Short mmCIF file of C-alpha atoms and ligand atoms in Angstrom, two decimals:
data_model
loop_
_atom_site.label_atom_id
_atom_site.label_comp_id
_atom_site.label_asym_id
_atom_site.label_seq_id
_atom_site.Cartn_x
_atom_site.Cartn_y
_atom_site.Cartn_z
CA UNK A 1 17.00 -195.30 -15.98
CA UNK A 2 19.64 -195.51 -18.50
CA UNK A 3 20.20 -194.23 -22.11
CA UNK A 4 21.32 -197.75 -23.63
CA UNK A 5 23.81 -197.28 -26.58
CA UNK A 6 26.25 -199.06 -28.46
CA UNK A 7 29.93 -198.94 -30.60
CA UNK A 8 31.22 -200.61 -33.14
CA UNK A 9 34.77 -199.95 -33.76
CA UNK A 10 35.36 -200.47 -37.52
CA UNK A 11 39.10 -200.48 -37.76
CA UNK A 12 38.37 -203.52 -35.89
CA UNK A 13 35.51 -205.31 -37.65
CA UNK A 14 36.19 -207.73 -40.36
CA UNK A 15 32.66 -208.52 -41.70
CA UNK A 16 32.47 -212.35 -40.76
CA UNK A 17 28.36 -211.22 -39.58
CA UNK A 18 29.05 -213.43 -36.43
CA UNK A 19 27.00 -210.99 -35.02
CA UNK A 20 24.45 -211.48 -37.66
CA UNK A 21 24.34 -215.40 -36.83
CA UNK A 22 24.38 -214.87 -33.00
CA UNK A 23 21.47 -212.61 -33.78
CA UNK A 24 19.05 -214.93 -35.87
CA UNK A 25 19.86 -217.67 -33.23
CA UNK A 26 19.39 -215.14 -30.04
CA UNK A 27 16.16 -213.80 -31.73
CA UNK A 28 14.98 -216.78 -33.86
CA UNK A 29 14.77 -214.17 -36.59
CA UNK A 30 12.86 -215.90 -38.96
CA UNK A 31 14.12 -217.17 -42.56
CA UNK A 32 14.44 -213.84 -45.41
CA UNK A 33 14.91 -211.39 -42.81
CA UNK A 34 17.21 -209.74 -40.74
CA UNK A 35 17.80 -207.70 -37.61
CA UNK A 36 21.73 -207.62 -38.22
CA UNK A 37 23.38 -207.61 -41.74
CA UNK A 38 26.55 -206.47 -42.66
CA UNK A 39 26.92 -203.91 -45.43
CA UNK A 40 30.75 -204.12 -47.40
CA UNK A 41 31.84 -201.67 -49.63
CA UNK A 42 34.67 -201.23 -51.32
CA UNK A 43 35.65 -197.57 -51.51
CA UNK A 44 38.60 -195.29 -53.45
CA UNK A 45 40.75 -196.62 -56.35
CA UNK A 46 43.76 -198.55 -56.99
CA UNK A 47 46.18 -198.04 -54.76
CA UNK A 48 44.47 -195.90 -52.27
CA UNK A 49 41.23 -198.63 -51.61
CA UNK A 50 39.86 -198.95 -48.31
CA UNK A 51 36.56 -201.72 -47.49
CA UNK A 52 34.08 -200.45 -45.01
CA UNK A 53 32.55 -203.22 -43.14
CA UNK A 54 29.25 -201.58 -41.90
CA UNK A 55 27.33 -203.75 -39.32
CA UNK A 56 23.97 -202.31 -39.56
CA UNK A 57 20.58 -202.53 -37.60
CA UNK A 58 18.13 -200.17 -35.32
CA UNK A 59 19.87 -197.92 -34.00
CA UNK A 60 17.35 -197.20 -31.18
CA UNK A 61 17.56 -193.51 -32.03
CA UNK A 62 17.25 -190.60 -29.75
CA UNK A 63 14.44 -189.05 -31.52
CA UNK A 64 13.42 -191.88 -33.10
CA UNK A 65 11.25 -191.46 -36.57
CA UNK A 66 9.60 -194.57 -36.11
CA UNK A 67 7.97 -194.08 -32.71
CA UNK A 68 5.24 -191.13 -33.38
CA UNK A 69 4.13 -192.19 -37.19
CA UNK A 70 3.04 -195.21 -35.04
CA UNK A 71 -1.18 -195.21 -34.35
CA UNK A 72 -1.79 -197.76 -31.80
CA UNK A 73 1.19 -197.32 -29.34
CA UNK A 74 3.00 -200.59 -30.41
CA UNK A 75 6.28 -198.75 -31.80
CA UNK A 76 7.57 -196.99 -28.60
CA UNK A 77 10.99 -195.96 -26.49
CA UNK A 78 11.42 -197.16 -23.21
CA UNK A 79 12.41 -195.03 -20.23
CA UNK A 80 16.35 -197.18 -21.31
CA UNK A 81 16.22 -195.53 -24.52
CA UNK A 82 15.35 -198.49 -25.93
CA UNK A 83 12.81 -198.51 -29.04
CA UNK A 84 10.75 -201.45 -29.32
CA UNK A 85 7.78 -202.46 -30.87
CA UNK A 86 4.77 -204.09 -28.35
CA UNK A 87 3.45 -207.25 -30.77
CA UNK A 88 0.37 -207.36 -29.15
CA UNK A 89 -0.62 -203.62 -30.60
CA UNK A 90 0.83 -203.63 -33.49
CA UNK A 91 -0.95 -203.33 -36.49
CA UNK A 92 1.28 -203.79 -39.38
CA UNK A 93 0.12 -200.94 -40.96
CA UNK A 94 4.23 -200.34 -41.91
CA UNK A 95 4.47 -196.73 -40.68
CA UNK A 96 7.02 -197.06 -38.64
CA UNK A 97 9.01 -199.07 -42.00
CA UNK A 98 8.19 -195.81 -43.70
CA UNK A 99 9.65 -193.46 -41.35
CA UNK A 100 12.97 -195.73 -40.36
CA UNK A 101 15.79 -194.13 -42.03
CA UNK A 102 17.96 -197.07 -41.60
CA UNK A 103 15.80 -199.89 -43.31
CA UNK A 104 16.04 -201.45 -39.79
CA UNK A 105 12.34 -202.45 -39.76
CA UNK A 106 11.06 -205.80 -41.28
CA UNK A 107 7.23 -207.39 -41.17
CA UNK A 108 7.46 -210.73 -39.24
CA UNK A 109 5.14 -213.39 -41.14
CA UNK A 110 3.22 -213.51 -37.81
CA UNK A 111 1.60 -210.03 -38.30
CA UNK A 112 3.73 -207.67 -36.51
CA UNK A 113 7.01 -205.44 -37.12
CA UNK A 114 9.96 -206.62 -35.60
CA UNK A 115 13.65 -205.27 -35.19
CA UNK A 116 16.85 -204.99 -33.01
CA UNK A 117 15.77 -204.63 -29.57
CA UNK A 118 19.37 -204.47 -28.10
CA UNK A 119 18.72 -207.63 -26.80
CA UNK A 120 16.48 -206.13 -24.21
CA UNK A 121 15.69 -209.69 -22.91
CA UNK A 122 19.47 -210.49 -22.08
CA UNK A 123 20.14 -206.66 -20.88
CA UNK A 124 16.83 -207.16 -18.36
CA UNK A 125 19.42 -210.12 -16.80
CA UNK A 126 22.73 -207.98 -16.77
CA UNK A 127 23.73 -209.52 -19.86
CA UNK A 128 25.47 -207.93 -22.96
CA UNK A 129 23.47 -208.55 -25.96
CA UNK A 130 24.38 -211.66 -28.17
CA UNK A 131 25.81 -209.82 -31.03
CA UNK A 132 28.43 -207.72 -28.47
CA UNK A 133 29.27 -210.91 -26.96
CA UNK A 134 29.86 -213.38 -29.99
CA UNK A 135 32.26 -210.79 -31.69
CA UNK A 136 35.15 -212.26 -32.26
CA UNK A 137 37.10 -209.05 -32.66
CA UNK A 138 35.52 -207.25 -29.58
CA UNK A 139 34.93 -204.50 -31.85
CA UNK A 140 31.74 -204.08 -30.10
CA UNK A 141 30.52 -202.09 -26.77
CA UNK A 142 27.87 -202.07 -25.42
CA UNK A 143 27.02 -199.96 -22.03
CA UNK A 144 24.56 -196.76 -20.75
CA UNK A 145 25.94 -193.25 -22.18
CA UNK A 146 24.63 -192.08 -18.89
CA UNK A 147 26.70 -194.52 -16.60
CA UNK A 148 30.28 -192.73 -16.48
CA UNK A 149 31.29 -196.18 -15.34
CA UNK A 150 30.69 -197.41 -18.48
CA UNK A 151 33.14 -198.38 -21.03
CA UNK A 152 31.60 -196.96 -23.38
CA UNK A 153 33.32 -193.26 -22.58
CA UNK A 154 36.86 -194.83 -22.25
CA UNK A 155 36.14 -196.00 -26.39
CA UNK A 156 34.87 -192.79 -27.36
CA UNK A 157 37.79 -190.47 -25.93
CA UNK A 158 39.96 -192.98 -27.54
CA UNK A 159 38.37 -193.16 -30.89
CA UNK A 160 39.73 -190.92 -33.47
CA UNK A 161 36.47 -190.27 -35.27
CA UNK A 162 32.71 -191.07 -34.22
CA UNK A 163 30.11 -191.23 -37.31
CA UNK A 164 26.58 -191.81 -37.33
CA UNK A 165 24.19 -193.18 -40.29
CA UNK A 166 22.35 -190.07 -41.82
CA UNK A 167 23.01 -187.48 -39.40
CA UNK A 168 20.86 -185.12 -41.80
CA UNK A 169 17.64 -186.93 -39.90
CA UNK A 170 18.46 -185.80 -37.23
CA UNK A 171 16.85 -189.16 -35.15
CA UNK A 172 20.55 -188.82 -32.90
CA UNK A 173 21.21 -192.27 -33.28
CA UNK A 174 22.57 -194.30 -30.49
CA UNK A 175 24.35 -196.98 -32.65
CA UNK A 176 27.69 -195.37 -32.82
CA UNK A 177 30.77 -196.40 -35.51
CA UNK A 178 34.19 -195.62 -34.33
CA UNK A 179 37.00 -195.09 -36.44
CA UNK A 180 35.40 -195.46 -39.90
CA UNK A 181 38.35 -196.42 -42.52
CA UNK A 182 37.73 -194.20 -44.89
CA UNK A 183 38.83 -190.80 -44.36
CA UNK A 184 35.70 -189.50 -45.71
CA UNK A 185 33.64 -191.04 -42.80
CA UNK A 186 30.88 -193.53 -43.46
CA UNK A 187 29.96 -193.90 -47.17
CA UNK A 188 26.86 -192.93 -47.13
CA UNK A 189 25.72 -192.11 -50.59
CA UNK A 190 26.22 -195.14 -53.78
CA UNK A 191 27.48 -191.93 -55.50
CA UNK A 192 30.46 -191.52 -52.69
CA UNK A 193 31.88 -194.97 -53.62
CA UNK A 194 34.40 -194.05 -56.12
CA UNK A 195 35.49 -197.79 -56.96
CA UNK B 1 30.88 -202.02 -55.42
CA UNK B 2 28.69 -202.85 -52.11
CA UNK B 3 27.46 -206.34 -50.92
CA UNK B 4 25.69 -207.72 -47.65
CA UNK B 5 25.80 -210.51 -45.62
CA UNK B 6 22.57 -210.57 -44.28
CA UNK B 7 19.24 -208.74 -45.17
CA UNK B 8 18.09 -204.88 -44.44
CA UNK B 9 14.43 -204.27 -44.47
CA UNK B 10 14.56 -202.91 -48.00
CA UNK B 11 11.70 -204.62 -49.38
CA UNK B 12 8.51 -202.81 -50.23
CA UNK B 13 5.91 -202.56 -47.27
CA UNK B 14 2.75 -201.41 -49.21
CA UNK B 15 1.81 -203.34 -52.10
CA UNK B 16 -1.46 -203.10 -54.45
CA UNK B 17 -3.89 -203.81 -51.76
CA UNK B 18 -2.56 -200.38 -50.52
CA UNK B 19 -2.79 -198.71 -53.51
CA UNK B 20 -6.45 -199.85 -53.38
CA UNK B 21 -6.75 -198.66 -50.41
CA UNK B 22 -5.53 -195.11 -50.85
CA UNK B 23 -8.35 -194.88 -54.07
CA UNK B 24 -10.90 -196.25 -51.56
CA UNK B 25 -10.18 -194.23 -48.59
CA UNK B 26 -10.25 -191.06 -51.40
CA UNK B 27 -14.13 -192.07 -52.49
CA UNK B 28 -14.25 -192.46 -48.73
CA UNK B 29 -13.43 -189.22 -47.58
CA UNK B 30 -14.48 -187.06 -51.28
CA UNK B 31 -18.05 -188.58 -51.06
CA UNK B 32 -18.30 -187.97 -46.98
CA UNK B 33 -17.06 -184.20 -47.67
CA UNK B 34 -19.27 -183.55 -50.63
CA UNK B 35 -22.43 -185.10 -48.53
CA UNK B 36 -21.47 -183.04 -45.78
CA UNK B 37 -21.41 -180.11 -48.15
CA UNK B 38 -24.67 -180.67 -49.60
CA UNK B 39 -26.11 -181.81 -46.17
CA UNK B 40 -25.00 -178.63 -44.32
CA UNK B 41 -27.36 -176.76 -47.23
CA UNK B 42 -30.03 -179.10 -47.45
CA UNK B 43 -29.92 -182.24 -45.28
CA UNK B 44 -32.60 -184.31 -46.97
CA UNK B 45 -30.96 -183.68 -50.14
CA UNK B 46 -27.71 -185.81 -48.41
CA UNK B 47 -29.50 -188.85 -47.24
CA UNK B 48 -29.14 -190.94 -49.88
CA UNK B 49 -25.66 -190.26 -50.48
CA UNK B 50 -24.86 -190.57 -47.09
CA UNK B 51 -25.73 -194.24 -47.93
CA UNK B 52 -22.89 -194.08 -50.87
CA UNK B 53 -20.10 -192.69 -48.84
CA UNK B 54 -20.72 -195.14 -45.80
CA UNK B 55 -20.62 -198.23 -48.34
CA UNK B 56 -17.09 -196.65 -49.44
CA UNK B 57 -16.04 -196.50 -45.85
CA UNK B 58 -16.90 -199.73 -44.90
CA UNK B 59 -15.45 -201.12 -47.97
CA UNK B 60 -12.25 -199.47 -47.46
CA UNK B 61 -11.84 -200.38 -43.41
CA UNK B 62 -12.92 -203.69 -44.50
CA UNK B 63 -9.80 -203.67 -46.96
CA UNK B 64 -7.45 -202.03 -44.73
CA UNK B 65 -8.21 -204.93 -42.24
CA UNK B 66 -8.42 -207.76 -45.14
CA UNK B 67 -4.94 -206.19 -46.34
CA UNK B 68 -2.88 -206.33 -42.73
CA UNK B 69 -0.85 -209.55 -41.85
CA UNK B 70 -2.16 -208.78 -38.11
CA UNK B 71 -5.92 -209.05 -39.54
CA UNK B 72 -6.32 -212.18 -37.66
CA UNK B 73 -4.61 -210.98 -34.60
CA UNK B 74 -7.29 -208.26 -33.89
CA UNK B 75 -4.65 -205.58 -32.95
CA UNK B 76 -6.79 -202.82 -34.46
CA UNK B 77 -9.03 -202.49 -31.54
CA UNK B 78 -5.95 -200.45 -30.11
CA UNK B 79 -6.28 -197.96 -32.91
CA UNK B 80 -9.50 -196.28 -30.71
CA UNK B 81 -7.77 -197.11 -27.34
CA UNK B 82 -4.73 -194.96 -27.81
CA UNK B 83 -4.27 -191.74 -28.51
CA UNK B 84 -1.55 -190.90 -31.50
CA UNK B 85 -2.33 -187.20 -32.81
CA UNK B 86 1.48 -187.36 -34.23
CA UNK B 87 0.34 -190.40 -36.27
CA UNK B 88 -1.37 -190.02 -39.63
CA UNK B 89 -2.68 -193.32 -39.32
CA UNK B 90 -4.53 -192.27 -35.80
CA UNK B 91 -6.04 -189.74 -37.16
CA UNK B 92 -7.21 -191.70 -40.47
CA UNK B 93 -8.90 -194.32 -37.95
CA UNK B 94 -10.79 -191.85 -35.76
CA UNK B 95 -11.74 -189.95 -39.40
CA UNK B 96 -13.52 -192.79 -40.86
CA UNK B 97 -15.25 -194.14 -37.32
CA UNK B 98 -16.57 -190.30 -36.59
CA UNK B 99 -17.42 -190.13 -40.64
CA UNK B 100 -19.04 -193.57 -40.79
CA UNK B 101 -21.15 -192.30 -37.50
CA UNK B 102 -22.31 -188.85 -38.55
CA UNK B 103 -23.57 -190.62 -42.29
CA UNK B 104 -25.32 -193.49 -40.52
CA UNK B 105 -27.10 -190.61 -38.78
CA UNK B 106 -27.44 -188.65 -41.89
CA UNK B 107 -28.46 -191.23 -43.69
CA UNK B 108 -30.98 -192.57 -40.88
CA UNK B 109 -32.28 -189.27 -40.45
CA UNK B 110 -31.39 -189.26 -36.89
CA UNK B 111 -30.87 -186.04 -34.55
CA UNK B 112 -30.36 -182.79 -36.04
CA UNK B 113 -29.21 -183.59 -39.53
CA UNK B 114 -27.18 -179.87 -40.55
CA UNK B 115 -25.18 -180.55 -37.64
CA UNK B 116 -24.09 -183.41 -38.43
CA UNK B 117 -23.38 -182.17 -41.62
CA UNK B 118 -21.25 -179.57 -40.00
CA UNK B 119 -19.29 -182.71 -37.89
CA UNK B 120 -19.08 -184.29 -41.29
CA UNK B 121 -17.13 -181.82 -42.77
CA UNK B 122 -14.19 -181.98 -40.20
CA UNK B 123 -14.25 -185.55 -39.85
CA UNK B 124 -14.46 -186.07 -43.72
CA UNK B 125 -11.72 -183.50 -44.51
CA UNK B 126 -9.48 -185.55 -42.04
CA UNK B 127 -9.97 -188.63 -43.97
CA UNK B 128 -9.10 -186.77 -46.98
CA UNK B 129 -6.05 -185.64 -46.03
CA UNK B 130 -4.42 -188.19 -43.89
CA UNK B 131 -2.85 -190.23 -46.51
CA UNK B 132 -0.64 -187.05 -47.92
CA UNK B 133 0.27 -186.37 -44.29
CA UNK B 134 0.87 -190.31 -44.01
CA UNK B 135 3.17 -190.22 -46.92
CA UNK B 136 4.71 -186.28 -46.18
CA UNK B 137 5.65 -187.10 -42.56
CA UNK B 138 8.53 -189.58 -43.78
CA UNK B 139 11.96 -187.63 -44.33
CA UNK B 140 13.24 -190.68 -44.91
CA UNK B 141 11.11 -190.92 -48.52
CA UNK B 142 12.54 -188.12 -50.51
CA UNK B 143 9.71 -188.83 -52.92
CA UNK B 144 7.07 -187.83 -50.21
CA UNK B 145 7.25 -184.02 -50.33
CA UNK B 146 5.55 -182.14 -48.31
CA UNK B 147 3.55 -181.17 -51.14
CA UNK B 148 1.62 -183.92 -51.10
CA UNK B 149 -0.08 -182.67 -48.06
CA UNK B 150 -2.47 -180.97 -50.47
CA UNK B 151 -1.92 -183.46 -53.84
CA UNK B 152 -3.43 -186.19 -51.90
CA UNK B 153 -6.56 -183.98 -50.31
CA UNK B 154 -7.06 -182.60 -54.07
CA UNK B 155 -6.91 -185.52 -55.74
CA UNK B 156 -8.53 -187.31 -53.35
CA UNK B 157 -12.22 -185.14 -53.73
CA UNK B 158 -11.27 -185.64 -57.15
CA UNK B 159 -12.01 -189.33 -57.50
CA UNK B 160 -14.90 -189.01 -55.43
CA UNK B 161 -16.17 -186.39 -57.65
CA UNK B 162 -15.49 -188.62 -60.64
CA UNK B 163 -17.79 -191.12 -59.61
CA UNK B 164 -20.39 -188.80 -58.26
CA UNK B 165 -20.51 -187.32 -61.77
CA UNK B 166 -21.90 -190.46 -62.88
CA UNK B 167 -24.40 -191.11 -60.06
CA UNK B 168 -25.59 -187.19 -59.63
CA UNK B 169 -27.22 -184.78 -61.97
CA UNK B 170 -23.99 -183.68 -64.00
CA UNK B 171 -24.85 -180.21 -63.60
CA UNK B 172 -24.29 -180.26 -59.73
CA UNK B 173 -21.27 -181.81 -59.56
CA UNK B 174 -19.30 -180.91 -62.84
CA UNK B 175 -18.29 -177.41 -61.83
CA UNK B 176 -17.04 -179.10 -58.51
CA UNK B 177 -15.12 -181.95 -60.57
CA UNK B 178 -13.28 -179.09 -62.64
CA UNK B 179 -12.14 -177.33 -59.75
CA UNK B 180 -10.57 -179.85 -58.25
CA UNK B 181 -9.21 -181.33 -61.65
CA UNK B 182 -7.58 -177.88 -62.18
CA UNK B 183 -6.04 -177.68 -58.55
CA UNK B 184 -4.73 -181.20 -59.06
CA UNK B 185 -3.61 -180.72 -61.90
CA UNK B 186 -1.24 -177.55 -60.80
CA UNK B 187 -0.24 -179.86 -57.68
CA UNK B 188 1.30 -182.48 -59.69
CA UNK B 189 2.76 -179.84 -62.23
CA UNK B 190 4.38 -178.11 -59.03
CA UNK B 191 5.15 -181.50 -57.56
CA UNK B 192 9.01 -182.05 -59.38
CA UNK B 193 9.34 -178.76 -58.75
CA UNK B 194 8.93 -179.09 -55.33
CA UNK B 195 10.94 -182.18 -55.37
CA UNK B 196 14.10 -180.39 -57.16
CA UNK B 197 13.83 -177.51 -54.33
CA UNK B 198 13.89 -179.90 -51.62
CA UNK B 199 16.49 -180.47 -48.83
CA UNK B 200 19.43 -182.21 -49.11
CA UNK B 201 18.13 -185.27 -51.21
CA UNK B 202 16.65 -182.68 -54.36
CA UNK B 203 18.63 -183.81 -57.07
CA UNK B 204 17.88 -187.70 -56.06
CA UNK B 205 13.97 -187.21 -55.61
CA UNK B 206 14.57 -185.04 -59.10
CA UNK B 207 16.49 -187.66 -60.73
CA UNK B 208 14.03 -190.17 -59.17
CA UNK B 209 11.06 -188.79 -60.57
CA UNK B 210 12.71 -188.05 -63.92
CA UNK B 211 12.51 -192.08 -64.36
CA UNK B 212 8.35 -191.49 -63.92
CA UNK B 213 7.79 -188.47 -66.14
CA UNK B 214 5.95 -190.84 -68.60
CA UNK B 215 3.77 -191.34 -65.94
CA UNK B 216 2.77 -187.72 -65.05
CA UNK B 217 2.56 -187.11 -68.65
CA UNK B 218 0.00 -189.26 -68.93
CA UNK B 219 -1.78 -188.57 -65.50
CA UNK B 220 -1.10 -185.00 -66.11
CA UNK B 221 -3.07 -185.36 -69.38
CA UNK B 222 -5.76 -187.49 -68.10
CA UNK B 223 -6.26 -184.56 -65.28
CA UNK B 224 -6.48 -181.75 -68.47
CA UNK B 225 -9.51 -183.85 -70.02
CA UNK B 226 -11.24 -184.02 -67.01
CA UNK B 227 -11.34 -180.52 -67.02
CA UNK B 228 -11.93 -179.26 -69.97
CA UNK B 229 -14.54 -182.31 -70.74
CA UNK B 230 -16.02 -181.81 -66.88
CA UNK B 231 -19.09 -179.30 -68.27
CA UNK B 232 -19.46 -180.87 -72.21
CA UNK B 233 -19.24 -184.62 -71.45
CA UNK B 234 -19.08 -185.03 -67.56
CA UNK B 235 -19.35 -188.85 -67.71
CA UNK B 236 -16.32 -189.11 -69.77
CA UNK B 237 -14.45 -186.40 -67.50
CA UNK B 238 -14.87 -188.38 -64.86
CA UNK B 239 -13.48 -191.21 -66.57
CA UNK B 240 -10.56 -189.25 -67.05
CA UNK B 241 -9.96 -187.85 -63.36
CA UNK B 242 -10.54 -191.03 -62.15
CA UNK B 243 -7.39 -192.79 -64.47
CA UNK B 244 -5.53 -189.99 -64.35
CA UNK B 245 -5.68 -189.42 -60.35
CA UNK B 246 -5.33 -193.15 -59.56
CA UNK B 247 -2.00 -193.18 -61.97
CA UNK B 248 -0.39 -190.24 -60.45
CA UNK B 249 -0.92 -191.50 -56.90
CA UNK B 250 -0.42 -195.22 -57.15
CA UNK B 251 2.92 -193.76 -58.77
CA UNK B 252 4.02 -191.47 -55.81
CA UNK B 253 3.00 -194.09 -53.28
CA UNK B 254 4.62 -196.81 -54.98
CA UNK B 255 8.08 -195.40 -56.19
CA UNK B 256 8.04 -193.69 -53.11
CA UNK B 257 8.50 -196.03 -50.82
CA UNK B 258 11.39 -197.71 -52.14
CA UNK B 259 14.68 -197.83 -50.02
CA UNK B 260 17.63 -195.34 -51.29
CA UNK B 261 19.37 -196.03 -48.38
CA UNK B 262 19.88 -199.44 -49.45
CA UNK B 263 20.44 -199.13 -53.24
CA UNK B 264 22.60 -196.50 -52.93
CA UNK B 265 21.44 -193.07 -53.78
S1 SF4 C 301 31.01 -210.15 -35.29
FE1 SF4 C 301 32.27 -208.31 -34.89
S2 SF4 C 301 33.89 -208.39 -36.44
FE2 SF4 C 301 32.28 -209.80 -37.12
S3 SF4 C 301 30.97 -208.53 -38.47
FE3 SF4 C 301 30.05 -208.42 -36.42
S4 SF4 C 301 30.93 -206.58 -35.51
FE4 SF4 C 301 32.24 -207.10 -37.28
S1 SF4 C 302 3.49 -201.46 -38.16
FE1 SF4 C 302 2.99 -201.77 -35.97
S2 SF4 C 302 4.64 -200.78 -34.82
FE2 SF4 C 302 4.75 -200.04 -36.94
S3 SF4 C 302 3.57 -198.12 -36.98
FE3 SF4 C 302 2.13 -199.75 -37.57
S4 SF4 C 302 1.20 -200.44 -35.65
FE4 SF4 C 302 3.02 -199.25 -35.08
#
């Protein structure tokens, strides 16, 4: 058992959405949606301006919102942490759209809901998943929280801030942003981005 | 200024086949509960509008299926072979199975008809209130208050009462349709208050719903006819209840679901 998680260092990332690519190729995400995008904003005025580049997808959440709205079973968490939607069960009634925080959640033309899965597929051969491995930066990690082996705790005692999206949910999110550039933390709210 | 490579799930995820649904799953439910009422006094009196409220259900978990990209897929069988009580959308399936099978007795004459009346009740009250508690479980949606956990129930037996009004003697079900006009009608009055008081995303649901107000004027005003027209001229009052609940909802579900998280707040 493991409590899968990941980091994105964002001093680090320069929004070129390899990941993003790597992901639609890994996943054959198909055409007008995404599991991976890359959200740039432009924050603060001339001449104190920062750009967040904000990688974004599921964040396989502790408590996630998406799992108990769910009626047949199909949106679930895995013993890993992992939350992952069974095809086979799913409805497509969108519940689990409606409760996602994160917009993480799309409807696959072929009648189910689909999302991040971390790659579970590669992890279930020791592998990294494709978008921690294409990054050209290696602002990625991606390890078990519960594994003090991991890499993943060396990065976080080194990291001089940890965010999460929309903390106020409380889902715990396991998708973790190190370093954010703006001193502010993530920009959460339009109405933050002074620009 | 913000931009994105790439595509979040923003888009909308119920569109007007929902909408239709949540009006049909409302004469559903309203029609189940007020045969169950009448049933639990008199059963024979319910029979043949046990045959009216089953139509409704089958009509609407005909839609619900017709409506869902897994339709052909045949997932739904896994709706009655798990067990969800957190899920709105459980409950909503086991409602209208349990409903449909206490009106086909009901309406058969089967067994012993007041207690299935009395089953009725429960099962049909479920039905009416899932879709608030569908829509109220997401703190995502900072237009789903919680207070829609008894808008949607109210408005719900409203509709149903708005067609009955036609189909019954008007002196049965007017009073009835009045009632629930007037508790819908201080629901969705209370409702941007509600909003406004909220957590920490009140002033956006506020703001949100400020760019609807036209709307709730005009459901809101719709709602007031039905009232005060429910004893004098019920046919028209249910006219009005039945615009002026279908506006107000359609509005709350379909606003409500939009993504701030995307668009910026
Ligand atoms: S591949 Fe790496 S650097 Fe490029 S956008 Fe993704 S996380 Fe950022
Ligand atoms: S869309 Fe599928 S996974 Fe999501 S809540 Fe409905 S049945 Fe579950």
């Amino acid at each position: 058992m493991a409590r899968y998680a990941m980091l994105i260092d964002l001093a680090a990332c320069v929004g070129c959405a390899a990941c993003a690519a790597a992901c639609v190729l890994e996943n054959e995400v198909p055409p007008g949606h995404g599991r991976l995008w890359i959200r740039q904003r432009e924050l603060g005025a001339f001449p104190d301006v920062t750009v967040e580049y904000r990688p974004e997808q599921c964040l396989h959440c502790e408590r996630p919102p998406c799992v108990p709205v769910c009626p047949t079973g199909a949106s679930h968490q895995t013993e890993d942490g992992l939350v992952l939607v069974r095809a086979e069960r799913c409805i497509a009634c969108a519940a689990c759209i409606a409760a996602c925080p994160y917009d993480a959640r799309f409807m696959n033309p072929a009648g189910y809901v689909d999302k991040c899965t971390f790659c579970e597929h590669r992890l279930a051969r020791g592998e990294d998943p494709a978008c921690v491995e294409t990054c050209p930066t290696g602002c990625r990690v991606f390890g078990d929280l519960d594994d003090p082996e991991s890499p993943l705790h060396a990065w976080l005692a080194e990291a001089e801030r940890v965010d999460v999206l929309r903390p106020e949910m409380g889902t715990a999110p396991k998708l973790l942003y190190l370093n954010t550039p703006s001193k502010r933390g993530l920009a959460n709210h339009e109405s933050e981005v002074e620009s | 200024m913000t931009t994105f490579y790439g595509l979040p799930g923003a888009e909308a995820f119920w569109h007007w086949t929902t909408l239709v649904h949540f009006l049909l799953v409302a004469l559903a439910g309203g029609t189940a509960f007020y045969t169950a009422v009448l049933g639990i006094r008199r059963a024979a009196s319910a029979r043949g509008l046990a045959w009216l409220a089953l139509a409704f259900i089958v009509l609407d978990l005909f839609m619900l299926w017709a409506e869902s990209p897994a339709r052909f897929r045949f997932s739904h069988v896994w709706l009655f072979l798990s067990f969800e009580p957190a899920s709105a959308i459980w409950w909503g399936a086991w409602g209208l199975a349990t409903s449909a099978l206490m009106l086909l007795l009901l309406a058969l004459g089967l067994g012993p008809a007041r207690f299935w009346a009395g089953v009725l009740a429960l099962t049909s009250a479920v039905v009416l209130a899932y879709p608030g508690y569908a829509l109220a479980a997401n703190a995502a949606r900072p237009l789903w208050d919680h207070l829609l956990l008894a808008f949607f129930p109210a408005s719900g037996l409203l509709l149903a009462l708005a067609v009955l009004v036609w189909l019954r003697p008007a002196e049965e079900a007017a009073p009835w349709l009045q009632v629930a006009a007037l508790a819908s009608l201080a629901l969705a009055a209370l409702y941007p208050v509600a909003l406004a008081s909220g957590g920490a995303d009140a002033r956006l649901a506020f703001a949100l719903w400020l760019r609807g107000w036209g709307w709730f004027l005009l459901g809101g005003g719709l709602l007031f006819l039905a009232a005060f027209l429910a004893r004098r001229a019920p046919a028209l009052a249910g006219a009005c209840a039945l615009a002026g609940a279908f506006v107000l909802r359609s509005w709350i579900v379909e606003q409500g679901q939009h993504s701030f998280f995307v668009h910026g707040f």
